Short mmCIF file of C-alpha atoms in Angstrom, two decimals:
data_model
loop_
_atom_site.label_atom_id
_atom_site.label_comp_id
_atom_site.label_asym_id
_atom_site.label_seq_id
_atom_site.Cartn_x
_atom_site.Cartn_y
_atom_site.Cartn_z
CA MET A 1 0.00 0.00 0.00
CA PRO A 2 1.45 3.42 -0.91
CA MET A 3 2.23 5.61 2.08
CA LEU A 4 0.51 8.68 0.66
CA SER A 5 -2.93 7.26 0.03
CA LEU A 6 -6.20 7.78 1.84
CA GLN A 7 -6.25 3.97 2.14
CA ASN A 8 -3.27 4.26 4.52
CA PRO A 9 -4.98 4.83 7.91
CA VAL A 10 -2.10 7.03 9.08
CA PHE A 11 -2.36 9.35 6.07
CA ALA A 12 -6.17 9.31 6.24
CA ALA A 13 -6.00 10.40 9.91
CA TYR A 14 -3.62 13.18 8.91
CA ALA A 15 -5.91 14.31 6.08
CA ILE A 16 -8.90 14.37 8.43
CA ALA A 17 -7.06 16.33 11.15
CA ALA A 18 -5.53 18.72 8.61
CA SER A 19 -8.89 19.41 6.92
CA LEU A 20 -10.52 20.10 10.29
CA MET A 21 -7.74 22.51 11.28
CA ILE A 22 -7.93 24.29 7.91
CA LEU A 23 -11.70 24.69 8.25
CA LYS A 24 -11.19 25.96 11.81
CA ALA A 25 -8.62 28.51 10.60
CA VAL A 26 -10.88 29.73 7.80
CA ALA A 27 -13.77 30.00 10.26
CA MET A 28 -11.75 32.63 12.20
CA SER A 29 -11.80 34.93 9.16
CA TRP A 30 -15.57 34.55 8.88
CA LEU A 31 -16.02 35.07 12.62
CA THR A 32 -14.04 38.30 12.29
CA VAL A 33 -16.41 39.36 9.51
CA VAL A 34 -19.48 38.48 11.61
CA ARG A 35 -18.20 40.48 14.59
CA MET A 36 -17.19 43.46 12.44
CA ILE A 37 -20.73 43.52 11.03
CA ARG A 38 -22.34 43.21 14.48
CA SER A 39 -20.04 45.85 16.02
CA ASN A 40 -20.26 47.93 12.85
CA GLY A 41 -16.57 48.62 13.42
CA GLY A 42 -13.17 47.19 14.26
CA PHE A 43 -11.99 48.03 10.75
CA ARG A 44 -8.31 48.60 9.95
CA SER A 45 -7.86 50.49 6.68
CA PRO A 46 -8.52 54.21 6.16
CA GLU A 47 -10.68 53.43 3.12
CA ASP A 48 -13.03 51.33 5.28
CA ILE A 49 -14.83 54.47 6.42
CA ARG A 50 -15.78 55.41 2.88
CA LYS A 51 -19.55 55.47 2.28
CA THR A 52 -20.60 52.25 0.51
CA PRO A 53 -23.73 50.08 0.23
CA LEU A 54 -22.42 47.92 3.11
CA ASN A 55 -21.39 50.94 5.19
CA PRO A 56 -24.01 53.63 4.51
CA ASN A 57 -23.18 55.73 7.59
CA PRO A 58 -19.40 55.72 7.97
CA ASP A 59 -17.78 57.09 11.11
CA PRO A 60 -14.07 57.47 12.02
CA ALA A 61 -14.84 55.55 15.26
CA GLN A 62 -15.24 52.44 13.07
CA LEU A 63 -11.44 52.35 12.76
CA ALA A 64 -10.91 52.13 16.54
CA PRO A 65 -10.02 48.69 17.91
CA ASP A 66 -13.15 46.79 18.99
CA GLU A 67 -12.45 44.25 21.72
CA ARG A 68 -14.94 41.69 20.35
CA VAL A 69 -13.21 41.82 16.96
CA GLU A 70 -9.70 42.03 18.44
CA ARG A 71 -10.34 38.87 20.45
CA ILE A 72 -10.95 36.89 17.24
CA ARG A 73 -7.85 38.47 15.70
CA ARG A 74 -5.76 37.31 18.66
CA ILE A 75 -7.23 33.81 18.33
CA GLN A 76 -6.46 33.85 14.61
CA MET A 77 -2.90 35.03 15.30
CA ASN A 78 -2.48 32.10 17.68
CA ASP A 79 -3.69 29.82 14.87
CA LEU A 80 -1.14 31.30 12.46
CA GLU A 81 1.63 30.67 15.00
CA ASN A 82 0.65 27.02 15.31
CA LEU A 83 -1.45 25.47 12.54
CA PRO A 84 0.81 25.89 9.49
CA PHE A 85 3.58 24.08 11.39
CA PHE A 86 1.22 21.31 12.49
CA LEU A 87 0.04 20.88 8.90
CA VAL A 88 3.58 20.28 7.63
CA ALA A 89 4.93 18.43 10.70
CA GLY A 90 1.96 16.04 10.62
CA PHE A 91 2.49 15.36 6.93
CA LEU A 92 6.21 14.60 7.37
CA PHE A 93 5.45 12.48 10.43
CA VAL A 94 3.55 10.10 8.11
CA PHE A 95 6.91 9.19 6.54
CA THR A 96 8.22 7.93 9.89
CA GLN A 97 5.60 5.15 9.56
CA PRO A 98 4.08 5.42 13.03
CA SER A 99 1.44 2.91 14.12
CA PRO A 100 -2.05 4.03 13.12
CA LEU A 101 -3.06 4.16 16.77
CA LEU A 102 -0.22 6.48 17.78
CA ALA A 103 -0.81 8.68 14.73
CA GLN A 104 -4.52 8.95 15.49
CA TRP A 105 -3.87 9.89 19.13
CA LEU A 106 -1.42 12.60 18.10
CA PHE A 107 -3.43 14.03 15.19
CA TYR A 108 -6.84 13.92 16.86
CA GLY A 109 -5.36 14.93 20.21
CA TYR A 110 -3.95 18.01 18.51
CA VAL A 111 -7.33 18.84 16.96
CA ALA A 112 -9.19 18.29 20.25
CA THR A 113 -6.86 20.48 22.33
CA ARG A 114 -6.83 23.23 19.69
CA LEU A 115 -10.64 23.31 19.65
CA ALA A 116 -10.70 23.40 23.47
CA HIS A 117 -8.11 26.22 23.38
CA PHE A 118 -10.33 28.11 20.96
CA LEU A 119 -13.39 27.78 23.21
CA ALA A 120 -11.36 28.88 26.25
CA TYR A 121 -10.00 31.92 24.38
CA LEU A 122 -13.39 32.81 22.89
CA SER A 123 -15.09 32.74 26.30
CA ALA A 124 -12.21 34.63 27.98
CA GLN A 125 -11.18 31.90 30.42
CA THR A 126 -8.05 32.55 32.49
CA HIS A 127 -4.57 32.76 31.00
CA ASP A 128 -3.71 29.65 33.05
CA MET A 129 -6.41 27.58 31.36
CA ARG A 130 -5.46 28.85 27.90
CA ALA A 131 -1.83 27.92 28.60
CA ALA A 132 -2.85 24.47 29.81
CA LEU A 133 -4.83 23.86 26.61
CA TRP A 134 -2.15 25.26 24.30
CA THR A 135 0.69 23.18 25.78
CA PRO A 136 -0.33 19.65 24.67
CA GLY A 137 -0.65 20.72 21.03
CA SER A 138 2.75 22.36 21.13
CA LEU A 139 4.31 19.24 22.67
CA ILE A 140 2.68 17.05 19.98
CA LEU A 141 4.17 19.36 17.35
CA ILE A 142 7.64 19.14 18.94
CA TYR A 143 7.40 15.36 19.21
CA MET A 144 6.39 14.91 15.55
CA ALA A 145 9.07 17.26 14.22
CA ALA A 146 11.79 15.76 16.45
CA LYS A 147 10.80 12.21 15.44
CA THR A 148 10.86 13.15 11.75
CA LEU A 149 14.26 14.77 12.19
CA ILE A 150 15.72 11.67 13.88
CA VAL A 151 14.29 9.26 11.30
CA ALA A 152 15.41 11.46 8.36
CA LEU A 153 18.92 11.86 9.80
CA GLY A 154 19.18 8.07 10.26
CA ALA A 155 17.80 7.24 6.80
CA MET B 1 0.29 7.36 -13.42
CA PRO B 2 1.30 8.31 -9.89
CA MET B 3 -0.94 10.91 -8.26
CA LEU B 4 1.95 13.06 -7.02
CA SER B 5 3.73 13.70 -10.28
CA LEU B 6 3.96 16.77 -12.44
CA GLN B 7 2.67 14.52 -15.24
CA ASN B 8 -0.66 14.36 -13.39
CA PRO B 9 -2.48 17.48 -14.68
CA VAL B 10 -4.24 17.93 -11.32
CA PHE B 11 -0.97 17.96 -9.37
CA ALA B 12 0.72 20.11 -12.02
CA ALA B 13 -2.09 22.67 -11.72
CA TYR B 14 -1.65 22.62 -7.95
CA ALA B 15 2.13 23.10 -8.25
CA ILE B 16 1.65 26.05 -10.63
CA ALA B 17 -0.95 27.74 -8.42
CA ALA B 18 1.09 27.08 -5.25
CA SER B 19 4.30 28.45 -6.78
CA LEU B 20 2.49 31.59 -7.93
CA MET B 21 0.99 32.16 -4.49
CA ILE B 22 4.38 31.61 -2.81
CA LEU B 23 6.02 34.09 -5.15
CA LYS B 24 3.20 36.54 -4.47
CA ALA B 25 3.66 36.14 -0.70
CA VAL B 26 7.42 36.65 -0.93
CA ALA B 27 6.85 39.72 -3.08
CA MET B 28 5.01 41.35 -0.16
CA SER B 29 8.20 41.22 1.93
CA TRP B 30 10.15 42.89 -0.86
CA LEU B 31 7.40 45.46 -1.39
CA THR B 32 7.62 46.30 2.32
CA VAL B 33 11.38 46.77 1.90
CA VAL B 34 10.87 49.02 -1.15
CA ARG B 35 8.34 51.18 0.66
CA MET B 36 10.47 51.40 3.82
CA ILE B 37 13.36 52.62 1.68
CA ARG B 38 11.20 55.15 -0.18
CA SER B 39 9.55 56.43 3.01
CA ASN B 40 12.87 56.16 4.86
CA GLY B 41 10.78 54.93 7.77
CA GLY B 42 8.05 52.58 8.93
CA PHE B 43 10.62 50.60 10.92
CA ARG B 44 9.66 48.53 13.94
CA SER B 45 12.69 47.75 16.11
CA PRO B 46 14.48 50.21 18.41
CA GLU B 47 17.84 49.27 16.85
CA ASP B 48 16.58 50.35 13.42
CA ILE B 49 17.39 53.98 14.23
CA ARG B 50 21.05 53.21 14.81
CA LYS B 51 23.40 54.98 12.38
CA THR B 52 24.47 52.54 9.65
CA PRO B 53 25.60 52.69 5.99
CA LEU B 54 21.98 52.12 4.92
CA ASN B 55 20.61 54.62 7.44
CA PRO B 56 23.17 57.42 7.66
CA ASN B 57 20.82 59.98 9.24
CA PRO B 58 18.67 58.10 11.75
CA ASP B 59 15.67 59.79 13.35
CA PRO B 60 13.23 58.49 16.01
CA ALA B 61 10.37 59.39 13.61
CA GLN B 62 11.51 56.45 11.45
CA LEU B 63 9.90 54.15 14.04
CA ALA B 64 6.45 55.74 13.65
CA PRO B 65 3.91 53.77 11.58
CA ASP B 66 4.00 54.84 7.93
CA GLU B 67 0.69 54.29 6.15
CA ARG B 68 2.31 53.28 2.86
CA VAL B 69 4.32 50.60 4.66
CA GLU B 70 1.46 49.59 6.96
CA ARG B 71 -0.80 48.97 3.95
CA ILE B 72 1.62 46.34 2.65
CA ARG B 73 1.85 44.83 6.13
CA ARG B 74 -1.95 44.52 6.25
CA ILE B 75 -1.95 42.91 2.81
CA GLN B 76 0.79 40.51 3.94
CA MET B 77 -1.19 39.70 7.11
CA ASN B 78 -4.18 38.87 4.93
CA ASP B 79 -1.91 36.56 2.92
CA LEU B 80 -0.73 34.82 6.10
CA GLU B 81 -4.34 34.26 7.14
CA ASN B 82 -5.15 32.63 3.82
CA LEU B 83 -2.26 31.29 1.72
CA PRO B 84 -0.72 28.68 4.05
CA PHE B 85 -4.14 27.03 4.34
CA PHE B 86 -4.68 27.12 0.59
CA LEU B 87 -1.25 25.57 0.04
CA VAL B 88 -2.08 22.57 2.23
CA ALA B 89 -5.78 22.28 1.34
CA GLY B 90 -4.96 22.33 -2.37
CA PHE B 91 -2.35 19.61 -1.91
CA LEU B 92 -4.72 17.34 0.01
CA PHE B 93 -7.48 18.03 -2.50
CA VAL B 94 -5.31 16.31 -5.14
CA PHE B 95 -5.88 13.03 -3.23
CA THR B 96 -9.64 13.30 -3.77
CA GLN B 97 -8.88 12.78 -7.48
CA PRO B 98 -10.96 15.65 -8.89
CA SER B 99 -11.28 16.06 -12.64
CA PRO B 100 -8.44 18.17 -14.08
CA LEU B 101 -10.96 20.75 -15.26
CA LEU B 102 -12.51 21.23 -11.81
CA ALA B 103 -9.08 21.32 -10.18
CA GLN B 104 -7.83 23.95 -12.63
CA TRP B 105 -10.91 26.13 -12.10
CA LEU B 106 -10.49 25.98 -8.32
CA PHE B 107 -6.69 26.44 -8.23
CA TYR B 108 -6.47 29.14 -10.88
CA GLY B 109 -9.69 30.77 -9.69
CA TYR B 110 -8.08 31.07 -6.26
CA VAL B 111 -4.94 32.62 -7.72
CA ALA B 112 -6.92 35.05 -9.89
CA THR B 113 -9.17 36.30 -7.08
CA ARG B 114 -6.21 36.64 -4.69
CA LEU B 115 -4.33 38.74 -7.21
CA ALA B 116 -7.43 40.88 -7.79
CA HIS B 117 -7.83 41.23 -4.00
CA PHE B 118 -4.21 42.37 -3.79
CA LEU B 119 -4.70 45.03 -6.47
CA ALA B 120 -7.88 46.25 -4.78
CA TYR B 121 -6.14 46.45 -1.39
CA LEU B 122 -3.02 48.09 -2.82
CA SER B 123 -5.05 50.79 -4.56
CA ALA B 124 -7.31 51.33 -1.53
CA GLN B 125 -10.58 50.33 -3.15
CA THR B 126 -13.64 50.14 -0.88
CA HIS B 127 -14.02 47.58 1.88
CA ASP B 128 -17.01 46.22 -0.08
CA MET B 129 -14.90 45.45 -3.13
CA ARG B 130 -12.13 43.89 -1.03
CA ALA B 131 -14.71 41.69 0.68
CA ALA B 132 -16.19 40.67 -2.69
CA LEU B 133 -12.75 39.65 -3.96
CA TRP B 134 -11.74 37.84 -0.76
CA THR B 135 -14.92 35.75 -0.55
CA PRO B 136 -14.49 33.44 -3.59
CA GLY B 137 -11.03 32.35 -2.45
CA SER B 138 -12.30 31.60 1.01
CA LEU B 139 -15.20 29.56 -0.41
CA ILE B 140 -12.79 27.61 -2.66
CA LEU B 141 -10.69 26.86 0.42
CA ILE B 142 -13.74 25.68 2.39
CA TYR B 143 -14.89 23.52 -0.50
CA MET B 144 -11.51 21.83 -0.94
CA ALA B 145 -11.05 21.15 2.77
CA ALA B 146 -14.64 19.89 3.20
CA LYS B 147 -14.32 17.63 0.16
CA THR B 148 -11.01 16.21 1.45
CA LEU B 149 -12.57 15.62 4.86
CA ILE B 150 -15.54 13.76 3.36
CA VAL B 151 -13.39 11.59 1.10
CA ALA B 152 -10.89 10.83 3.89
CA LEU B 153 -13.67 9.92 6.32
CA GLY B 154 -15.23 7.60 3.74
CA ALA B 155 -11.93 5.94 2.76
CA MET C 1 13.39 4.77 -5.88
CA PRO C 2 10.22 6.71 -5.07
CA MET C 3 10.67 10.49 -5.00
CA LEU C 4 8.84 10.97 -1.72
CA SER C 5 10.85 8.64 0.48
CA LEU C 6 13.41 9.35 3.17
CA GLN C 7 15.72 7.09 1.13
CA ASN C 8 15.74 9.81 -1.56
CA PRO C 9 18.56 12.13 -0.37
CA VAL C 10 16.76 15.18 -1.78
CA PHE C 11 13.57 14.44 0.16
CA ALA C 12 15.55 13.50 3.28
CA ALA C 13 17.38 16.84 3.14
CA TYR C 14 14.02 18.59 2.81
CA ALA C 15 12.58 16.66 5.77
CA ILE C 16 15.61 17.54 7.92
CA ALA C 17 15.50 21.24 7.01
CA ALA C 18 11.71 21.40 7.43
CA SER C 19 11.81 19.71 10.84
CA LEU C 20 14.52 22.09 12.02
CA MET C 21 12.54 25.11 10.85
CA ILE C 22 9.35 23.81 12.50
CA LEU C 23 11.19 23.26 15.79
CA LYS C 24 12.67 26.76 15.47
CA ALA C 25 9.21 28.25 14.91
CA VAL C 26 7.72 26.40 17.89
CA ALA C 27 10.65 27.54 20.03
CA MET C 28 9.56 31.15 19.46
CA SER C 29 6.25 30.45 21.23
CA TRP C 30 8.09 28.96 24.19
CA LEU C 31 10.57 31.83 24.25
CA THR C 32 7.62 34.24 24.38
CA VAL C 33 6.29 32.27 27.36
CA VAL C 34 9.69 32.35 29.10
CA ARG C 35 10.01 36.10 28.63
CA MET C 36 6.41 36.78 29.73
CA ILE C 37 7.14 34.83 32.93
CA ARG C 38 10.44 36.63 33.55
CA SER C 39 8.95 40.07 32.82
CA ASN C 40 5.74 39.09 34.61
CA GLY C 41 3.98 41.00 31.84
CA GLY C 42 3.68 41.58 28.12
CA PHE C 43 0.24 39.96 28.16
CA ARG C 44 -2.39 40.77 25.54
CA SER C 45 -5.88 39.79 26.69
CA PRO C 46 -7.96 41.62 29.30
CA GLU C 47 -8.57 38.34 31.17
CA ASP C 48 -4.80 37.88 31.64
CA ILE C 49 -4.86 40.21 34.63
CA ARG C 50 -7.34 38.04 36.50
CA LYS C 51 -5.95 36.58 39.74
CA THR C 52 -4.89 32.96 39.17
CA PRO C 53 -2.37 30.50 40.66
CA LEU C 54 0.14 31.52 37.96
CA ASN C 55 -0.59 35.25 38.38
CA PRO C 56 -1.25 35.77 42.10
CA ASN C 57 -0.70 39.57 42.06
CA PRO C 58 -2.27 40.85 38.85
CA ASP C 59 -1.68 44.44 37.75
CA PRO C 60 -3.05 46.36 34.72
CA ALA C 61 0.58 47.22 33.82
CA GLN C 62 0.98 43.54 32.83
CA LEU C 63 -1.02 44.34 29.69
CA ALA C 64 1.42 47.03 28.52
CA PRO C 65 3.81 46.04 25.72
CA ASP C 66 7.11 44.73 27.12
CA GLU C 67 10.03 45.22 24.74
CA ARG C 68 11.70 41.92 25.66
CA VAL C 69 8.49 40.07 24.84
CA GLU C 70 7.68 42.22 21.80
CA ARG C 71 11.10 41.46 20.30
CA ILE C 72 10.28 37.73 20.28
CA ARG C 73 6.86 38.50 18.80
CA ARG C 74 8.52 40.44 15.96
CA ILE C 75 10.91 37.55 15.37
CA GLN C 76 7.97 35.14 15.34
CA MET C 77 6.08 37.38 12.93
CA ASN C 78 9.10 37.31 10.62
CA ASP C 79 9.03 33.51 10.84
CA LEU C 80 5.33 33.46 9.91
CA GLU C 81 6.06 35.63 6.87
CA ASN C 82 8.75 33.24 5.68
CA LEU C 83 8.73 29.68 7.03
CA PRO C 84 5.31 28.41 5.84
CA PHE C 85 6.27 29.37 2.30
CA PHE C 86 9.67 27.72 2.59
CA LEU C 87 8.02 24.54 3.92
CA VAL C 88 5.77 24.25 0.86
CA ALA C 89 8.22 25.61 -1.74
CA GLY C 90 10.91 23.20 -0.54
CA PHE C 91 8.51 20.27 -0.77
CA LEU C 92 7.43 21.15 -4.31
CA PHE C 93 11.05 21.75 -5.32
CA VAL C 94 11.70 18.03 -4.65
CA PHE C 95 9.48 17.27 -7.68
CA THR C 96 11.83 19.21 -9.97
CA GLN C 97 14.41 16.47 -9.23
CA PRO C 98 17.36 18.69 -8.37
CA SER C 99 20.76 17.13 -7.71
CA PRO C 100 21.15 16.15 -4.05
CA LEU C 101 24.07 18.55 -3.72
CA LEU C 102 22.11 21.55 -4.99
CA ALA C 103 19.11 20.62 -2.83
CA GLN C 104 21.28 20.31 0.26
CA TRP C 105 22.94 23.68 -0.35
CA LEU C 106 19.55 25.38 -0.77
CA PHE C 107 17.77 23.65 2.13
CA TYR C 108 20.63 23.83 4.63
CA GLY C 109 21.63 27.30 3.42
CA TYR C 110 18.10 28.44 4.17
CA VAL C 111 18.22 26.93 7.65
CA ALA C 112 21.66 28.41 8.39
CA THR C 113 20.77 31.95 7.31
CA ARG C 114 17.44 31.83 9.18
CA LEU C 115 19.22 30.80 12.38
CA ALA C 116 21.80 33.56 11.86
CA HIS C 117 18.96 36.04 11.23
CA PHE C 118 17.34 34.90 14.48
CA LEU C 119 20.53 35.45 16.49
CA ALA C 120 21.02 38.88 14.91
CA TYR C 121 17.42 39.89 15.69
CA LEU C 122 17.54 38.47 19.22
CA SER C 123 20.73 40.37 20.05
CA ALA C 124 19.47 43.59 18.41
CA GLN C 125 22.14 43.85 15.72
CA THR C 126 21.66 46.61 13.13
CA HIS C 127 18.85 46.67 10.60
CA ASP C 128 21.53 46.36 7.89
CA MET C 129 22.83 43.08 9.28
CA ARG C 130 19.30 41.70 9.74
CA ALA C 131 18.53 42.61 6.12
CA ALA C 132 21.75 40.96 4.92
CA LEU C 133 20.85 37.73 6.74
CA TRP C 134 17.21 37.73 5.64
CA THR C 135 17.97 38.24 1.94
CA PRO C 136 19.66 34.90 1.06
CA GLY C 137 16.74 32.90 2.48
CA SER C 138 14.27 34.98 0.53
CA LEU C 139 16.27 34.51 -2.69
CA ILE C 140 16.41 30.72 -2.08
CA LEU C 141 12.64 30.74 -1.66
CA ILE C 142 12.16 32.70 -4.90
CA TYR C 143 14.52 30.39 -6.77
CA MET C 144 12.77 27.22 -5.59
CA ALA C 145 9.28 28.54 -6.35
CA ALA C 146 10.30 29.90 -9.76
CA LYS C 147 12.03 26.64 -10.69
CA THR C 148 8.96 24.63 -9.64
CA LEU C 149 6.74 26.94 -11.67
CA ILE C 150 8.89 26.57 -14.80
CA VAL C 151 9.12 22.77 -14.50
CA ALA C 152 5.39 22.39 -13.80
CA LEU C 153 4.46 24.66 -16.73
CA GLY C 154 6.69 22.61 -19.04
CA ALA C 155 5.46 19.23 -17.82
#
């Protein structure tokens, strides 16, 4: 069986986890849009206070930071600091030929803790809880990259 | 024919679209450099106002935000929120074995709307137009990731 | 020999360089954590000044930017602008079947200059030196993406 095939349970688990994380990341952009519409503000570019069909009553205050929008931007920034590296590290980890069970625990464990981190950040839980939910994903990432490095160096 | 080969028209289309988007992303860094040089400012680090061959007459005002530089930084930020996820989602979408025609429409459609979005942002068109040009790319991304998820779950 | 196998020296070199860059990127998050703990500040969310076991004496000043923390955030931002594109461009470059020697020079050259750039940024060297250390990596990235584009278009 080829390694890079959805028939390989390890690669299929990766593809499932990666797709979920990509959809989660894209959802942050849409959530930013939703909150900008609801707040009618939190914009960033000078031209965003030009009168348009979607912004019939522009106001310079629309360019001020809006905490409900900024919160999603911080969450999205956290995604950008983490997800692209998971997406590549998880893919390369497939080449180390882990057992399907281990791969599923790591991939789905990453997804589960990232979603929990998102909910904690969205609902403004404490910094301690956010840190506790961010840490396992980061350790999974380190483990996968370190394992790939060791296997590739020994190949 | 192997799936991951430039002889596979689906993978070749992905490689072309991905390379173009990578070159576009890298161009934003260089455009930031060009505008920092032209504005002789828009720097971000305290050490950037040290006297050097490239900055013979340093001035604390060089650390103030410069709108022409900040615009490129916002465009680049928008790239970071979108392109890495397209690069991975497009790759995984190849494994769902779409028809070459569909794949080309999605990959090149993404590239075309991103370039149009860039031109609209660069020339400070309205928020409405920027939103209209950002949306198709985001929907293509969602479609590719959702399709990959469904196929991987059913495999 | 299959192209995507750690037995292929070109792919192995990519996997080694990619793993190193991923570990470097993840290290920035941990370095931010270390510096936030040492500065007991540099936080970003309103809820981060709630009293918790890890923050027994909260103070609104903890939300002010802290230069030692902000420096790592700027370094991380520079990583986000560069590394995800290297990770994908390097992978696609494998399909152009470069000689192992060329691939190793490009991949390891990228890693070496990025690490040097990191040390220069961390120790607040001049903007000129940072620019000189950033440029080779960016040129490697452009070369790999352009080469992939040309090969894929001709396939």
